[in-house]
XYZ file of C-alpha atoms in Angstrom:
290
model
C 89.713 22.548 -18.596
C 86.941 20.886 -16.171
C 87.178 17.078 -16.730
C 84.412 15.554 -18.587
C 83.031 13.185 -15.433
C 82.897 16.577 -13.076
C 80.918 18.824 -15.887
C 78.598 15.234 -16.120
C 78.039 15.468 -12.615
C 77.678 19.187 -12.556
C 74.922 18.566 -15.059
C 73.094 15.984 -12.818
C 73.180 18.114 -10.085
C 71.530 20.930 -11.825
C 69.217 18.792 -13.405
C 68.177 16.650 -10.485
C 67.598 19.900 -8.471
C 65.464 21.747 -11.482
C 63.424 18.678 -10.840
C 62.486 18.944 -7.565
C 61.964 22.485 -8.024
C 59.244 21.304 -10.586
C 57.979 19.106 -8.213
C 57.440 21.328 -5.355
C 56.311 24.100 -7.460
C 53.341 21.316 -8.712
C 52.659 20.115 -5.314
C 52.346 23.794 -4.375
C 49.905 24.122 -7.567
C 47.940 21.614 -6.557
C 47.597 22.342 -2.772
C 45.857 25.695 -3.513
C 43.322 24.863 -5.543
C 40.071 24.441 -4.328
C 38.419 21.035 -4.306
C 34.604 20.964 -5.759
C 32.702 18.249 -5.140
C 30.516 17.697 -8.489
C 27.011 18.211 -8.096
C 24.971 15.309 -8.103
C 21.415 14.622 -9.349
C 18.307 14.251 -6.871
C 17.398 10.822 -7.462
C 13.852 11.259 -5.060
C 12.296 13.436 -7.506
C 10.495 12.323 -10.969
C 9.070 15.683 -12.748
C 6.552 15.228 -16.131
C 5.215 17.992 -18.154
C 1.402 19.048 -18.817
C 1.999 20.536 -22.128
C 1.152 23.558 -20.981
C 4.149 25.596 -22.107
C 3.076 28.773 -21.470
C 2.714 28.086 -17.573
C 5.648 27.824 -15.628
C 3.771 27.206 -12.565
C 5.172 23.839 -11.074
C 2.372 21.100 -9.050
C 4.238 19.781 -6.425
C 3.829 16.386 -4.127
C 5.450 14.885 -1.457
C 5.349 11.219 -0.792
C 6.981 9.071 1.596
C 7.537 5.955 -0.960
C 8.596 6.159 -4.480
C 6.034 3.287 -4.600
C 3.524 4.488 -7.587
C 5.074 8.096 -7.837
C 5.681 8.046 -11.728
C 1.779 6.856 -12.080
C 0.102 9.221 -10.008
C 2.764 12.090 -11.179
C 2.102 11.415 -14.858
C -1.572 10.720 -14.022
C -1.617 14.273 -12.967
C 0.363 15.812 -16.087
C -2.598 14.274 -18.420
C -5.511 15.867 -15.972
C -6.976 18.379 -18.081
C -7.919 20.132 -14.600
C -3.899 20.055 -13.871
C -2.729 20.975 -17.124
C -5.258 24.526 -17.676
C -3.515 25.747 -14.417
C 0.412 24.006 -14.501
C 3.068 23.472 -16.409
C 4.702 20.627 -14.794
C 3.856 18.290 -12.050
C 6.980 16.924 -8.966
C 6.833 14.598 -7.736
C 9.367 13.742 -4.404
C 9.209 11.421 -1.687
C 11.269 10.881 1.185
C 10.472 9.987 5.269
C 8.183 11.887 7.025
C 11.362 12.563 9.296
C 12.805 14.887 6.600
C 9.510 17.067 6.502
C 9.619 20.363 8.108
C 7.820 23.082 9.913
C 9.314 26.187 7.280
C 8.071 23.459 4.382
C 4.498 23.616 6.370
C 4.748 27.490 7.082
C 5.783 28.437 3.399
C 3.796 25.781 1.545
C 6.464 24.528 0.092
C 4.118 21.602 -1.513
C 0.940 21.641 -3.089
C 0.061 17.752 -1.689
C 1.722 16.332 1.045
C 1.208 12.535 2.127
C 1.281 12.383 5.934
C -0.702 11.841 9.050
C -2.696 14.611 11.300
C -0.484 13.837 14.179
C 3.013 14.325 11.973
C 1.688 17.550 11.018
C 0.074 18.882 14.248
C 3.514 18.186 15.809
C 5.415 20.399 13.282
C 2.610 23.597 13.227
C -0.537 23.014 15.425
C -2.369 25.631 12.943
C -1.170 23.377 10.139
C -5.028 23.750 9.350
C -4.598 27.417 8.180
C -2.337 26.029 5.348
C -3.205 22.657 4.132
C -6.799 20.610 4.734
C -7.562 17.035 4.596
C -8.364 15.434 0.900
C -7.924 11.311 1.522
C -7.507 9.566 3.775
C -6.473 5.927 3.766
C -7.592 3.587 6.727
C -8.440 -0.081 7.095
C -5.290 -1.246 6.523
C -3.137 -4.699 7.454
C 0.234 -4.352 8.294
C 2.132 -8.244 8.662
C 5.418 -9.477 9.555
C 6.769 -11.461 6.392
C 9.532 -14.413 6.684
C 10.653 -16.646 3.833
C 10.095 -19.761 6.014
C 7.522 -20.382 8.618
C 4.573 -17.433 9.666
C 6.439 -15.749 12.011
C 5.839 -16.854 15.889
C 5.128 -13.908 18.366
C 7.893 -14.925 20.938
C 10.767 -14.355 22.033
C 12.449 -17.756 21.012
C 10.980 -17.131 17.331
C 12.772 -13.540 17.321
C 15.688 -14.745 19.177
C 18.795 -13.869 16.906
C 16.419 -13.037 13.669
C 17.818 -10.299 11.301
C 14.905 -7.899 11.319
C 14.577 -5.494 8.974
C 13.056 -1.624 9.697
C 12.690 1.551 8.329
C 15.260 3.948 9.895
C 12.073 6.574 10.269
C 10.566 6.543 13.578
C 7.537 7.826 12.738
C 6.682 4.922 9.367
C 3.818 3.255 11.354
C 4.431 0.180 8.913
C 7.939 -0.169 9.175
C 8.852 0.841 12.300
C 6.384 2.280 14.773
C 3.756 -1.082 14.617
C 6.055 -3.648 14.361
C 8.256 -2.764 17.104
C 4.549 -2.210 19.366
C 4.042 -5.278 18.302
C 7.210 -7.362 19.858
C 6.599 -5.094 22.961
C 3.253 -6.368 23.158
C 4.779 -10.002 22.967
C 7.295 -9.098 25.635
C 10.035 -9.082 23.351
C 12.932 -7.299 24.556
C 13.766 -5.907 20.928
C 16.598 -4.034 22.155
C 18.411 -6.782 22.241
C 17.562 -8.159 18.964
C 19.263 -7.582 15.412
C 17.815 -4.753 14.087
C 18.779 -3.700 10.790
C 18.068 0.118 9.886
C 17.820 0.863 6.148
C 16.950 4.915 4.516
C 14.366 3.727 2.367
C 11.483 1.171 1.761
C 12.791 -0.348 -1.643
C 16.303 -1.227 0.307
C 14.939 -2.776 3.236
C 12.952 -5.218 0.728
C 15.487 -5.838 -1.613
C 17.834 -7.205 1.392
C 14.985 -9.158 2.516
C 14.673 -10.732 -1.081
C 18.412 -10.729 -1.099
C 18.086 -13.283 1.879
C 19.768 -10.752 3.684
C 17.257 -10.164 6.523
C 14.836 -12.478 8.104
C 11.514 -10.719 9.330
C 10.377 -7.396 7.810
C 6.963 -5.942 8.354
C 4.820 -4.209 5.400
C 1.242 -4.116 3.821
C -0.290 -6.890 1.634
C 1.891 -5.059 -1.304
C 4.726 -6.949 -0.076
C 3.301 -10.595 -1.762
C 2.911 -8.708 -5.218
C 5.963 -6.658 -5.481
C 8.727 -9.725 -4.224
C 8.153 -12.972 -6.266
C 9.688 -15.153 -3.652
C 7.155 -17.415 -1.654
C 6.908 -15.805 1.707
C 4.848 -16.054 5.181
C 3.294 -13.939 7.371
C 1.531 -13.296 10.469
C -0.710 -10.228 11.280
C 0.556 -7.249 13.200
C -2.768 -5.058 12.518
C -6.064 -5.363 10.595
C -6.999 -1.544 11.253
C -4.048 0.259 10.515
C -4.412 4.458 9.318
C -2.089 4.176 6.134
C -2.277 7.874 5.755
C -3.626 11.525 4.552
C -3.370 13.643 1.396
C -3.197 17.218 2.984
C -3.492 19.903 -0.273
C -3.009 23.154 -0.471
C -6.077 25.649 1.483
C -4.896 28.275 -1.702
C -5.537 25.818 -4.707
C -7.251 26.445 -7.928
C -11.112 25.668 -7.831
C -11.648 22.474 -10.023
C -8.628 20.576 -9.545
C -9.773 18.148 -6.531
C -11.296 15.431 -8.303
C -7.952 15.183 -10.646
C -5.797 14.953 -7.309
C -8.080 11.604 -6.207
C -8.451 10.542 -9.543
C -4.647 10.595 -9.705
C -4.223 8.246 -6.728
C -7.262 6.152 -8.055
C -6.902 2.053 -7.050
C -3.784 2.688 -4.654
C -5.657 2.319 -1.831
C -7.513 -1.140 -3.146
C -5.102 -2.282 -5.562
C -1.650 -1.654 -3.510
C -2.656 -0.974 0.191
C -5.385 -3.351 0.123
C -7.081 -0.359 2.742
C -10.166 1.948 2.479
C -10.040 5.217 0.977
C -11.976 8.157 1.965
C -12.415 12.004 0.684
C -12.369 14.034 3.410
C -11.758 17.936 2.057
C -12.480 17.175 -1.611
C -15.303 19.485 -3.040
C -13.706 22.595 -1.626
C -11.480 22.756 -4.593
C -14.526 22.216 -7.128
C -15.877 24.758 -8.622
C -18.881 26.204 -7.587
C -21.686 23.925 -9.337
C -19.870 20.843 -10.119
C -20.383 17.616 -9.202
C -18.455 16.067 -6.183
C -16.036 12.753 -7.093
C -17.232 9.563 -6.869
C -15.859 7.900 -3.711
């Protein structure tokens, strides 16, 4: 007869090793199954309806700021002009960076905010596939501090946390600004920059007292209620263009501008002019009001 301790110990034994057996065979489980990373929302985009269920064509825009995007996208979705030919209306925005030449080539948008230069640079016969509608000039571009106006000069930049777009071709929030400190012989290579992806994180550092200088438009004042400063960079800045679609609908042109009506006075404080619209009219009506 086995004493009672060994068949104890026997019993361990087995029992320890049908454990690690378990645990192997799990860690074996678990090392051949394939990871999947769960898909995630885009949270650039903001799409409204026309009521036009029975159309499933789709109106898409491009912006480079969500700044305004649900107005003019649900401005759009009410357009009677918009809503006989739609049944939706996209709106996305994201830097000019991201925009490419098959996007151009394959019209991937029906409205694309941009400048001639941005566009010539991806497809020199850009022309053949989208026109000039607006264009926004006039425009004042400022660097903003919390303290002072901000001093073109070295010693005033000297070990400031500046803020700027990381898109090298924003004229506002990159390109102008860093002319500017060039201009002042400011070696801002050897400053603080601070990079950010998008407009609304750069300013809510700098509200966040998290940067010192950033640059922007006269929007800056009315969107952060914090008492700020500022000192002009340039009083004749080109904001941007609307570039639609050659291949639109007749009729819709008026309800683009009237979509992006008082952006240009209200929030750039700049000049707005039509430049393509009455292409896209029908034959026999009456051009927009500038």
């Amino acid at each position: 007869m086995t004493p009672l301790f060994l068949a104890n110990r026997n019993v361990h034994w087995v029992a320890l090793g049908l454990l690690l057996a378990a645990g192997v065979a799990v860690c074996l489980w678990i090392s051949s199954q394939r990871i999947v990373a769960p898909a995630l929302g885009d949270y650039h985009v903001y799409r409204c309806d026309t009521g036009n269920a029975a159309n499933s064509a789709e109106f898409s825009v491009l912006l480079v700021s969500s700044a305004r995007a649900r107005e003019i996208a649900d401005r759009l979705c009410a357009a009677p002009e918009i809503r006989r030919h739609y049944g939706s209306v996209l709106v996305s925005w994201k830097p000019r960076g991201r925009l490419g030449a098959e996007e151009i080539l394959s019209e991937s948008y029906d409205l694309i905010w941009s400048r001639g230069h941005t566009m010539a640079g991806l497809v020199p016969e850009y022309g053949d596939f989208y026109q000039s509608l607006m264009r926004y000039d006039h425009y004042r571009v400022y660097w903003f501090s919390r303290g002072a106006a901000p001093e073109l000069t070295a010693e005033y930049f000297h070990g400031k946390r500046i803020g700027l777009l990381n898109d090298k071709l924003s004229h506002t929030l990159y390109l102008l600004p860093l002319a500017s400190l060039k201009e002042a012989g400011i070696n801002f290579s050897a400053e603080n920059l601070i990079y950010f992806d998008d407009a609304v994180s750069l300013y809510q550092a700098f509200a966040r007292n998290e940067l010192d200088l950033v640059s922007g438009g006269d929007y800056v004042q009315q969107d952060l209620d914090i008492p700020l400063s500022r000192t002009l960079i340039s009083g004749d800045a080109h904001a941007a263009t609307l570039f639609v679609r050659r291949h639109r609908p007749a009729g819709i042109d008026c309800a683009l501008a009237s979509a992006f009506e008082g952006f240009a006075s209200e929030y750039l404080h700049g000049q707005r002019t039509l430049e393509g619209v009455g292409e896209g009219v029908a034959e026999g009506a009456d051009r927009c009001d500038p």
